[in-house]
Amino acid sequence: MIPAEAGRPSLADTLRADARTAAKPQLAVVGATGAVGSVLLGILSERADIWGEIRLIASPRSAGRKLTVRGAEVEVVALSEEAFDGIDVAMFDVPDEVSAQWVPVAVSKGAVVIDNAGTFRLDPDVPLVVPEVNAHAARVRPRGIIASPNCTTLSMIVALGALHAEYGLSELIVSSYQAVSGVGKAGVDTLRAQLSAVSGTELGTTPGDVRRAVGDTLGPFPAPIALNVVPWAGSLQEDGWSSEELKIRDESRKILGLPELPVTATCVRVPVITTHSLTVHARFENEVTVGGAHEILAAAPGVVLSDDPAEGEYPTPADVVGTDPTWVGRVRRSLDDPRALELFVCGDNLRKGAALNTAQVGELVAAELQG
Ligand SMILES: NC(=O)c1ccc[n+]([C@@H]2O[C@H](COP(=O)([O-])OP(=O)(O)OC[C@H]3O[C@@H](n4cnc5c(N)ncnc54)[C@H](OP(=O)(O)O)[C@@H]3O)[C@@H](O)[C@H]2O)c1
């Protein structure tokens, strides 16, 4: 046996450590430089270290950049077929069209893909997974793909799943107050640029004064987002609905296994950097009480109840940002309907709304691959 020098691991220790690393699944993060990808690298660094190599992939524009994950600098490689050599699990955080082209390539190279884009979410052969609600679905993946829901659905569904398990959900009406990072880095850059254009002014008192001040810096938004709210998120669909509103409907139905659930959503963009909020009117099969809902929410994994209006206690994006759980407050029984609850819900759209859910699904897959 080769003895260890003081302070240095012995050869045997090194070989054992290498063997452990070899047994761990190899992970690729595709879109590592983006809004979701950057948060994912932080989350992978904080959670249990279950991965062997973590390979960072982005567009050729970012190849050669160095990013930190698990305390070490890792060089970003350009997306290519070879980039998936030896990869067991690939987490995709890229635009829809990139995911449509490259997810099948990663699967063909033997990787299980967890995709954050909208591309495969409604494919009947692709499970749409939120571990607190339907972890079992992750095991059945005929296409080798697991989808992660959109950030607005994810910001409420853990709390709703817990209430549904007890009371049986029969109808959902929601309005969202969505942060600008929901459209990626471009959204954040736009709000910050507009905030500097209006800061220190008396703007917001006459029609169009804010619009004139921000000029042609609307970025990905159809109207000024500083000092404003914009009743639009996503692209225009049939009959005036937005894509984001339809995603909430379709994805909630799929995750909860309620294909006929009546769902109505109105999506609104607000000048918040990160953390989506929603008002929720949820109707159930059974009568509800505020006390009962409090008990369910307080005990639900991944949910924090923050509901004491007399003390000014309710969640707001400014306090919730950077945290993992879904925060719920303003719990009331509807005045005219003993089967309905009104809630205000906040969730960090980049953490549980995207990167954290992906990491949690990855942990389910890794356990399965190793088990
Ligand atoms: N933001 C949210 O709250 C949220 C929540 C849930 C799901 N999602 C979904 O997650 C995905 C990523 O969103 P994001 O907000 O992180 O977007 P983002 O900030 O714009 O980042 C996009 C990422 O994709 C990479 N990329 C773009 N084109 C590429 C190409 N042709 N080849 C390889 N890589 C390419 C970018 O690399 P470069 O830096 O090299 O360009 C970057 O890493 C989207 O599908 C989005 O719908 C977002």
Short mmCIF file of C-alpha atoms and ligand atoms in Angstrom, two decimals:
data_model
loop_
_atom_site.label_atom_id
_atom_site.label_comp_id
_atom_site.label_asym_id
_atom_site.label_seq_id
_atom_site.Cartn_x
_atom_site.Cartn_y
_atom_site.Cartn_z
CA MET A 1 0.00 0.00 0.00
CA ILE A 2 1.33 3.44 -0.92
CA PRO A 3 1.25 5.67 2.17
CA ALA A 4 -0.32 9.12 1.99
CA GLU A 5 2.01 12.12 2.37
CA ALA A 6 0.92 14.48 5.11
CA GLY A 7 -2.05 16.53 3.87
CA ARG A 8 -2.27 14.65 0.56
CA PRO A 9 -4.67 11.80 -0.34
CA SER A 10 -3.03 8.40 -0.85
CA LEU A 11 -3.12 6.75 -4.29
CA ALA A 12 -5.68 4.30 -2.89
CA ASP A 13 -7.88 7.20 -1.75
CA THR A 14 -7.58 8.81 -5.17
CA LEU A 15 -8.51 5.57 -6.94
CA ARG A 16 -11.48 5.09 -4.62
CA ALA A 17 -12.61 8.68 -5.28
CA ASP A 18 -12.23 8.13 -9.04
CA ALA A 19 -14.28 4.92 -8.80
CA ARG A 20 -17.01 6.79 -6.93
CA THR A 21 -17.01 9.55 -9.57
CA ALA A 22 -17.11 6.96 -12.35
CA ALA A 23 -20.20 5.38 -10.80
CA LYS A 24 -22.01 8.70 -10.66
CA PRO A 25 -24.04 9.73 -13.71
CA GLN A 26 -22.45 12.26 -16.07
CA LEU A 27 -24.52 15.41 -16.48
CA ALA A 28 -24.74 17.98 -19.29
CA VAL A 29 -26.30 21.42 -18.75
CA VAL A 30 -27.33 22.79 -22.14
CA GLY A 31 -27.90 26.55 -22.01
CA ALA A 32 -25.57 26.92 -19.03
CA THR A 33 -24.98 30.63 -19.75
CA GLY A 34 -28.67 31.68 -19.73
CA ALA A 35 -30.97 33.00 -16.99
CA VAL A 36 -32.17 29.51 -16.01
CA GLY A 37 -28.82 27.80 -16.71
CA SER A 38 -26.92 30.20 -14.43
CA VAL A 39 -29.32 29.57 -11.54
CA LEU A 40 -29.12 25.82 -12.21
CA LEU A 41 -25.32 25.89 -11.79
CA GLY A 42 -25.78 27.51 -8.37
CA ILE A 43 -28.41 24.95 -7.37
CA LEU A 44 -26.23 22.02 -8.53
CA SER A 45 -23.44 23.47 -6.38
CA GLU A 46 -25.69 23.67 -3.28
CA ARG A 47 -27.49 20.32 -3.43
CA ALA A 48 -26.13 16.82 -2.75
CA ASP A 49 -23.22 16.15 -5.09
CA ILE A 50 -24.69 13.22 -7.01
CA TRP A 51 -23.13 13.89 -10.40
CA GLY A 52 -19.86 12.76 -11.94
CA GLU A 53 -18.66 15.22 -14.58
CA ILE A 54 -20.91 18.26 -15.14
CA ARG A 55 -20.40 19.39 -18.74
CA LEU A 56 -21.48 22.93 -19.62
CA ILE A 57 -22.90 23.53 -23.10
CA ALA A 58 -24.15 26.70 -24.82
CA SER A 59 -24.09 28.30 -28.26
CA PRO A 60 -20.78 28.70 -30.15
CA ARG A 61 -20.87 32.36 -28.98
CA SER A 62 -20.12 31.19 -25.44
CA ALA A 63 -17.61 28.39 -26.21
CA GLY A 64 -14.44 28.87 -24.15
CA ARG A 65 -16.14 30.95 -21.43
CA LYS A 66 -15.49 29.70 -17.92
CA LEU A 67 -18.34 29.29 -15.42
CA THR A 68 -18.18 28.12 -11.82
CA VAL A 69 -20.01 25.00 -10.71
CA ARG A 70 -19.39 23.06 -7.48
CA GLY A 71 -16.64 25.59 -6.67
CA ALA A 72 -14.57 24.83 -9.78
CA GLU A 73 -14.23 26.67 -13.07
CA VAL A 74 -15.53 24.69 -16.04
CA GLU A 75 -15.09 25.67 -19.69
CA VAL A 76 -18.27 25.98 -21.78
CA VAL A 77 -18.34 23.87 -24.95
CA ALA A 78 -20.40 24.57 -28.07
CA LEU A 79 -23.55 22.52 -28.65
CA SER A 80 -22.72 19.61 -30.98
CA GLU A 81 -23.39 15.88 -31.26
CA GLU A 82 -20.02 15.09 -29.67
CA ALA A 83 -20.84 17.29 -26.69
CA PHE A 84 -23.16 14.47 -25.52
CA ASP A 85 -20.49 11.73 -25.63
CA GLY A 86 -20.68 9.76 -22.36
CA ILE A 87 -23.52 11.87 -20.96
CA ASP A 88 -26.20 10.04 -18.92
CA VAL A 89 -28.54 12.95 -18.14
CA ALA A 90 -28.88 16.23 -20.09
CA MET A 91 -30.75 19.22 -18.68
CA PHE A 92 -31.86 21.56 -21.48
CA ASP A 93 -32.41 25.28 -20.72
CA VAL A 94 -32.49 26.68 -24.26
CA PRO A 95 -35.12 28.28 -26.55
CA ASP A 96 -37.88 26.02 -27.93
CA GLU A 97 -36.40 25.73 -31.42
CA VAL A 98 -32.97 24.71 -30.09
CA SER A 99 -34.56 22.12 -27.85
CA ALA A 100 -36.66 20.78 -30.77
CA GLN A 101 -33.50 20.23 -32.82
CA TRP A 102 -31.07 19.02 -30.15
CA VAL A 103 -33.07 17.07 -27.54
CA PRO A 104 -33.52 14.13 -29.99
CA VAL A 105 -29.77 14.22 -30.67
CA ALA A 106 -28.97 13.96 -26.94
CA VAL A 107 -31.47 11.08 -26.60
CA SER A 108 -29.94 9.28 -29.60
CA LYS A 109 -26.58 9.50 -27.82
CA GLY A 110 -28.05 7.66 -24.81
CA ALA A 111 -28.89 10.55 -22.47
CA VAL A 112 -32.13 10.94 -20.52
CA VAL A 113 -33.20 14.53 -21.25
CA ILE A 114 -34.96 16.87 -18.82
CA ASP A 115 -36.24 19.75 -20.93
CA ASN A 116 -37.28 23.17 -19.67
CA ALA A 117 -38.56 24.44 -23.02
CA GLY A 118 -42.18 24.22 -24.16
CA THR A 119 -41.39 21.88 -27.07
CA PHE A 120 -42.33 18.48 -25.63
CA ARG A 121 -44.51 19.35 -22.62
CA LEU A 122 -47.81 18.27 -24.16
CA ASP A 123 -46.46 15.24 -26.04
CA PRO A 124 -48.42 12.26 -24.62
CA ASP A 125 -45.19 10.21 -24.62
CA VAL A 126 -43.34 12.80 -22.53
CA PRO A 127 -44.13 13.03 -18.80
CA LEU A 128 -44.49 16.55 -17.36
CA VAL A 129 -43.07 16.24 -13.88
CA VAL A 130 -43.20 18.20 -10.62
CA PRO A 131 -41.64 15.87 -8.03
CA GLU A 132 -43.88 17.02 -5.14
CA VAL A 133 -47.00 16.30 -7.22
CA ASN A 134 -46.35 13.47 -9.70
CA ALA A 135 -42.84 12.07 -9.16
CA HIS A 136 -44.07 8.61 -10.29
CA ALA A 137 -44.56 9.95 -13.84
CA ALA A 138 -40.80 10.44 -14.32
CA ARG A 139 -40.22 6.69 -14.59
CA VAL A 140 -42.36 6.25 -17.71
CA ARG A 141 -40.66 8.14 -20.55
CA PRO A 142 -41.09 6.37 -23.89
CA ARG A 143 -39.11 9.05 -25.75
CA GLY A 144 -36.33 9.30 -23.17
CA ILE A 145 -37.51 12.84 -22.38
CA ILE A 146 -39.01 14.36 -19.24
CA ALA A 147 -40.43 17.87 -19.53
CA SER A 148 -40.44 20.51 -16.81
CA PRO A 149 -43.49 22.82 -16.78
CA ASN A 150 -43.48 26.53 -17.57
CA CYS A 151 -42.53 28.88 -14.77
CA THR A 152 -46.02 30.28 -14.11
CA THR A 153 -47.64 26.86 -13.69
CA LEU A 154 -44.71 25.74 -11.52
CA SER A 155 -45.05 28.79 -9.29
CA MET A 156 -48.48 27.61 -8.06
CA ILE A 157 -48.83 23.89 -8.77
CA VAL A 158 -47.10 22.50 -5.66
CA ALA A 159 -49.57 24.31 -3.38
CA LEU A 160 -52.52 23.42 -5.61
CA GLY A 161 -51.44 19.77 -5.81
CA ALA A 162 -51.52 19.54 -2.01
CA LEU A 163 -55.01 21.09 -1.82
CA HIS A 164 -56.24 18.91 -4.70
CA ALA A 165 -55.07 15.73 -2.92
CA GLU A 166 -57.34 16.60 0.03
CA TYR A 167 -60.32 18.42 -1.49
CA GLY A 168 -60.41 17.39 -5.20
CA LEU A 169 -59.95 20.34 -7.56
CA SER A 170 -62.92 21.06 -9.86
CA GLU A 171 -62.13 24.50 -11.34
CA LEU A 172 -59.25 26.95 -11.46
CA ILE A 173 -59.26 30.68 -12.23
CA VAL A 174 -55.91 32.48 -11.96
CA SER A 175 -54.31 35.81 -12.74
CA SER A 176 -50.53 36.04 -12.91
CA TYR A 177 -48.16 38.86 -12.02
CA GLN A 178 -45.08 37.71 -13.90
CA ALA A 179 -41.50 38.84 -13.43
CA VAL A 180 -39.38 40.00 -16.36
CA SER A 181 -36.77 37.23 -15.96
CA GLY A 182 -39.52 34.88 -17.16
CA VAL A 183 -38.45 35.86 -20.68
CA GLY A 184 -34.76 35.35 -19.90
CA LYS A 185 -31.84 37.72 -19.66
CA ALA A 186 -33.26 40.04 -22.31
CA GLY A 187 -36.25 40.77 -20.05
CA VAL A 188 -34.04 41.67 -17.10
CA ASP A 189 -31.76 43.89 -19.21
CA THR A 190 -34.82 45.71 -20.61
CA LEU A 191 -36.39 46.46 -17.22
CA ARG A 192 -33.08 47.68 -15.81
CA ALA A 193 -32.49 49.95 -18.85
CA GLN A 194 -36.02 51.35 -18.61
CA LEU A 195 -35.72 51.92 -14.86
CA SER A 196 -32.60 54.03 -15.43
CA ALA A 197 -34.43 55.98 -18.17
CA VAL A 198 -37.26 56.92 -15.77
CA SER A 199 -35.38 57.23 -12.47
CA GLY A 200 -35.32 60.66 -10.85
CA THR A 201 -38.10 61.93 -13.13
CA GLU A 202 -41.70 62.93 -12.43
CA LEU A 203 -42.92 60.47 -15.08
CA GLY A 204 -46.14 58.50 -14.73
CA THR A 205 -48.53 61.44 -14.59
CA THR A 206 -49.62 62.00 -18.22
CA PRO A 207 -50.63 59.55 -20.98
CA GLY A 208 -47.59 58.29 -22.87
CA ASP A 209 -44.90 60.06 -20.82
CA VAL A 210 -43.31 56.76 -19.70
CA ARG A 211 -43.56 55.34 -23.24
CA ARG A 212 -41.74 58.38 -24.67
CA ALA A 213 -39.04 58.18 -21.99
CA VAL A 214 -38.19 54.53 -22.65
CA GLY A 215 -38.22 55.15 -26.40
CA ASP A 216 -37.30 52.13 -28.49
CA THR A 217 -36.02 50.05 -25.56
CA LEU A 218 -39.17 47.91 -25.28
CA GLY A 219 -37.05 44.74 -25.67
CA PRO A 220 -39.18 41.59 -25.53
CA PHE A 221 -42.24 43.45 -24.13
CA PRO A 222 -45.11 44.99 -26.15
CA ALA A 223 -45.33 48.08 -23.89
CA PRO A 224 -43.13 49.83 -21.29
CA ILE A 225 -42.54 47.58 -18.30
CA ALA A 226 -41.03 50.21 -15.96
CA LEU A 227 -43.73 52.06 -13.92
CA ASN A 228 -46.33 49.90 -15.66
CA VAL A 229 -48.16 46.55 -15.82
CA VAL A 230 -48.67 44.82 -19.16
CA PRO A 231 -51.60 42.41 -19.66
CA TRP A 232 -49.66 40.17 -21.99
CA ALA A 233 -47.15 37.27 -21.81
CA GLY A 234 -46.22 34.97 -24.67
CA SER A 235 -47.48 34.89 -28.25
CA LEU A 236 -50.96 35.53 -29.70
CA GLN A 237 -53.15 32.42 -30.02
CA GLU A 238 -56.70 31.87 -31.27
CA ASP A 239 -59.50 34.10 -29.97
CA GLY A 240 -57.19 36.53 -28.18
CA TRP A 241 -55.63 34.09 -25.70
CA SER A 242 -51.89 34.27 -25.07
CA SER A 243 -49.63 31.20 -25.29
CA GLU A 244 -48.74 31.63 -21.61
CA GLU A 245 -52.44 31.47 -20.61
CA LEU A 246 -52.96 28.28 -22.60
CA LYS A 247 -49.82 26.74 -21.09
CA ILE A 248 -51.18 27.24 -17.57
CA ARG A 249 -54.40 25.50 -18.61
CA ASP A 250 -52.88 22.60 -20.54
CA GLU A 251 -49.96 21.96 -18.20
CA SER A 252 -51.99 22.13 -14.97
CA ARG A 253 -54.41 19.58 -16.43
CA LYS A 254 -51.60 17.24 -17.43
CA ILE A 255 -49.66 17.44 -14.14
CA LEU A 256 -52.74 16.92 -11.98
CA GLY A 257 -54.13 14.20 -14.27
CA LEU A 258 -57.38 16.16 -14.75
CA PRO A 259 -57.73 16.44 -18.56
CA GLU A 260 -61.16 18.11 -18.38
CA LEU A 261 -60.40 20.58 -15.56
CA PRO A 262 -61.92 24.00 -16.36
CA VAL A 263 -59.03 26.49 -16.19
CA THR A 264 -59.03 30.20 -16.98
CA ALA A 265 -55.85 32.27 -16.80
CA THR A 266 -55.03 35.92 -17.43
CA CYS A 267 -51.29 36.61 -17.59
CA VAL A 268 -49.87 40.00 -16.68
CA ARG A 269 -46.23 41.16 -16.72
CA VAL A 270 -45.12 43.38 -13.83
CA PRO A 271 -41.90 45.31 -13.14
CA VAL A 272 -40.38 42.64 -10.88
CA ILE A 273 -36.98 41.13 -11.76
CA THR A 274 -37.58 37.57 -10.51
CA THR A 275 -40.50 35.73 -8.79
CA HIS A 276 -43.89 35.19 -10.29
CA SER A 277 -47.04 35.81 -8.24
CA LEU A 278 -50.57 34.56 -8.87
CA THR A 279 -54.01 35.14 -7.46
CA VAL A 280 -55.83 31.81 -7.45
CA HIS A 281 -59.55 31.04 -7.25
CA ALA A 282 -59.68 27.27 -6.77
CA ARG A 283 -63.00 25.44 -6.58
CA PHE A 284 -63.15 21.92 -5.11
CA GLU A 285 -65.46 18.90 -5.04
CA ASN A 286 -65.77 19.25 -1.28
CA GLU A 287 -66.42 22.11 1.12
CA VAL A 288 -63.31 23.85 2.36
CA THR A 289 -62.32 25.75 5.47
CA VAL A 290 -59.49 28.22 5.93
CA GLY A 291 -58.25 26.25 8.94
CA GLY A 292 -58.20 23.03 6.91
CA ALA A 293 -56.39 24.72 4.01
CA HIS A 294 -53.85 26.20 6.44
CA GLU A 295 -53.15 22.74 7.86
CA ILE A 296 -52.69 21.19 4.43
CA LEU A 297 -50.44 23.99 3.17
CA ALA A 298 -48.36 24.15 6.35
CA ALA A 299 -47.66 20.40 6.10
CA ALA A 300 -47.06 20.26 2.33
CA PRO A 301 -43.44 19.62 1.25
CA GLY A 302 -42.13 22.55 -0.79
CA VAL A 303 -44.77 25.00 0.50
CA VAL A 304 -44.44 27.77 3.09
CA LEU A 305 -47.60 29.28 4.55
CA SER A 306 -47.24 33.00 5.26
CA ASP A 307 -50.71 34.19 6.15
CA ASP A 308 -51.26 36.69 8.94
CA PRO A 309 -52.63 39.87 7.37
CA ALA A 310 -53.18 41.46 10.80
CA GLU A 311 -49.38 41.45 11.12
CA GLY A 312 -48.85 42.42 7.48
CA GLU A 313 -47.65 38.88 6.80
CA TYR A 314 -48.12 37.62 3.25
CA PRO A 315 -45.63 36.71 0.54
CA THR A 316 -44.28 39.31 -1.88
CA PRO A 317 -41.77 38.77 -4.71
CA ALA A 318 -39.23 41.06 -3.05
CA ASP A 319 -39.08 38.72 -0.03
CA VAL A 320 -39.51 35.41 -1.85
CA VAL A 321 -36.86 35.85 -4.59
CA GLY A 322 -33.90 33.51 -4.22
CA THR A 323 -35.82 30.97 -2.10
CA ASP A 324 -36.91 27.47 -3.07
CA PRO A 325 -40.48 26.96 -1.80
CA THR A 326 -43.86 28.07 -3.07
CA TRP A 327 -45.13 30.74 -0.66
CA VAL A 328 -48.86 31.02 0.01
CA GLY A 329 -50.81 33.75 1.80
CA ARG A 330 -54.16 35.59 1.81
CA VAL A 331 -56.00 32.26 2.18
CA ARG A 332 -59.74 32.94 2.25
CA ARG A 333 -62.89 30.92 1.67
CA SER A 334 -64.90 32.52 -1.13
CA LEU A 335 -67.71 34.61 0.30
CA ASP A 336 -70.32 33.14 -2.05
CA ASP A 337 -69.01 29.61 -2.48
CA PRO A 338 -68.13 27.28 0.45
CA ARG A 339 -66.25 25.00 -1.96
CA ALA A 340 -63.81 27.65 -3.20
CA LEU A 341 -60.59 29.13 -1.87
CA GLU A 342 -58.85 32.40 -2.78
CA LEU A 343 -55.04 32.43 -2.46
CA PHE A 344 -52.05 34.59 -3.27
CA VAL A 345 -49.03 32.54 -4.30
CA CYS A 346 -45.39 33.53 -5.00
CA GLY A 347 -42.59 31.39 -6.40
CA ASP A 348 -39.12 32.18 -7.73
CA ASN A 349 -39.57 31.57 -11.46
CA LEU A 350 -35.90 30.74 -12.02
CA ARG A 351 -35.61 28.34 -9.05
CA LYS A 352 -38.77 26.20 -8.49
CA GLY A 353 -40.14 27.75 -11.69
CA ALA A 354 -37.35 26.22 -13.74
CA ALA A 355 -33.87 25.26 -12.49
CA LEU A 356 -34.78 23.74 -9.11
CA ASN A 357 -37.54 21.59 -10.60
CA THR A 358 -35.08 20.39 -13.26
CA ALA A 359 -32.48 19.57 -10.60
CA GLN A 360 -35.08 17.69 -8.52
CA VAL A 361 -36.22 15.67 -11.54
CA GLY A 362 -32.55 14.98 -12.32
CA GLU A 363 -32.12 13.57 -8.82
CA LEU A 364 -35.05 11.18 -9.39
CA VAL A 365 -33.48 9.97 -12.64
CA ALA A 366 -29.99 9.68 -11.14
CA ALA A 367 -31.34 7.56 -8.27
CA GLU A 368 -33.10 5.34 -10.79
CA LEU A 369 -29.98 4.99 -12.99
CA GLN A 370 -27.86 4.07 -9.99
CA GLY A 371 -30.48 1.92 -8.26
N1 LIG B 1 -36.82 32.28 -17.50
C1 LIG B 1 -37.73 31.52 -16.89
O1 LIG B 1 -38.32 31.91 -15.86
C2 LIG B 1 -38.04 30.15 -17.43
C3 LIG B 1 -38.82 29.29 -16.66
C4 LIG B 1 -39.16 28.02 -17.14
C5 LIG B 1 -38.69 27.64 -18.37
N2 LIG B 1 -37.93 28.49 -19.12
C6 LIG B 1 -37.44 28.00 -20.41
O2 LIG B 1 -36.05 27.70 -20.26
C7 LIG B 1 -35.37 27.94 -21.50
C8 LIG B 1 -34.22 28.91 -21.27
O3 LIG B 1 -34.75 30.15 -20.82
P1 LIG B 1 -33.83 31.33 -20.25
O4 LIG B 1 -34.80 32.25 -19.62
O5 LIG B 1 -32.69 30.79 -19.46
O6 LIG B 1 -33.26 31.96 -21.63
P2 LIG B 1 -31.93 32.83 -21.90
O7 LIG B 1 -31.54 33.59 -20.68
O8 LIG B 1 -32.19 33.57 -23.15
O9 LIG B 1 -30.79 31.72 -22.17
C9 LIG B 1 -30.81 30.91 -23.33
C10 LIG B 1 -29.69 29.88 -23.28
O10 LIG B 1 -29.77 29.09 -24.46
C11 LIG B 1 -28.52 29.14 -25.16
N3 LIG B 1 -28.73 29.09 -26.59
C12 LIG B 1 -29.46 29.96 -27.34
N4 LIG B 1 -29.40 29.60 -28.66
C13 LIG B 1 -28.59 28.52 -28.72
C14 LIG B 1 -28.13 27.70 -29.77
N5 LIG B 1 -28.47 27.91 -31.05
N6 LIG B 1 -27.32 26.65 -29.47
C15 LIG B 1 -26.95 26.41 -28.18
N7 LIG B 1 -27.35 27.16 -27.14
C16 LIG B 1 -28.17 28.19 -27.40
C17 LIG B 1 -27.88 30.44 -24.74
O11 LIG B 1 -26.49 30.34 -24.96
P3 LIG B 1 -25.60 31.66 -25.31
O12 LIG B 1 -25.45 32.41 -24.01
O13 LIG B 1 -24.34 31.07 -25.80
O14 LIG B 1 -26.38 32.44 -26.34
C18 LIG B 1 -28.27 30.49 -23.26
O15 LIG B 1 -27.42 29.65 -22.51
C19 LIG B 1 -36.45 28.48 -22.48
O16 LIG B 1 -36.98 27.41 -23.23
C20 LIG B 1 -37.52 29.01 -21.54
O17 LIG B 1 -38.80 29.01 -22.14
C21 LIG B 1 -37.58 29.72 -18.68
#
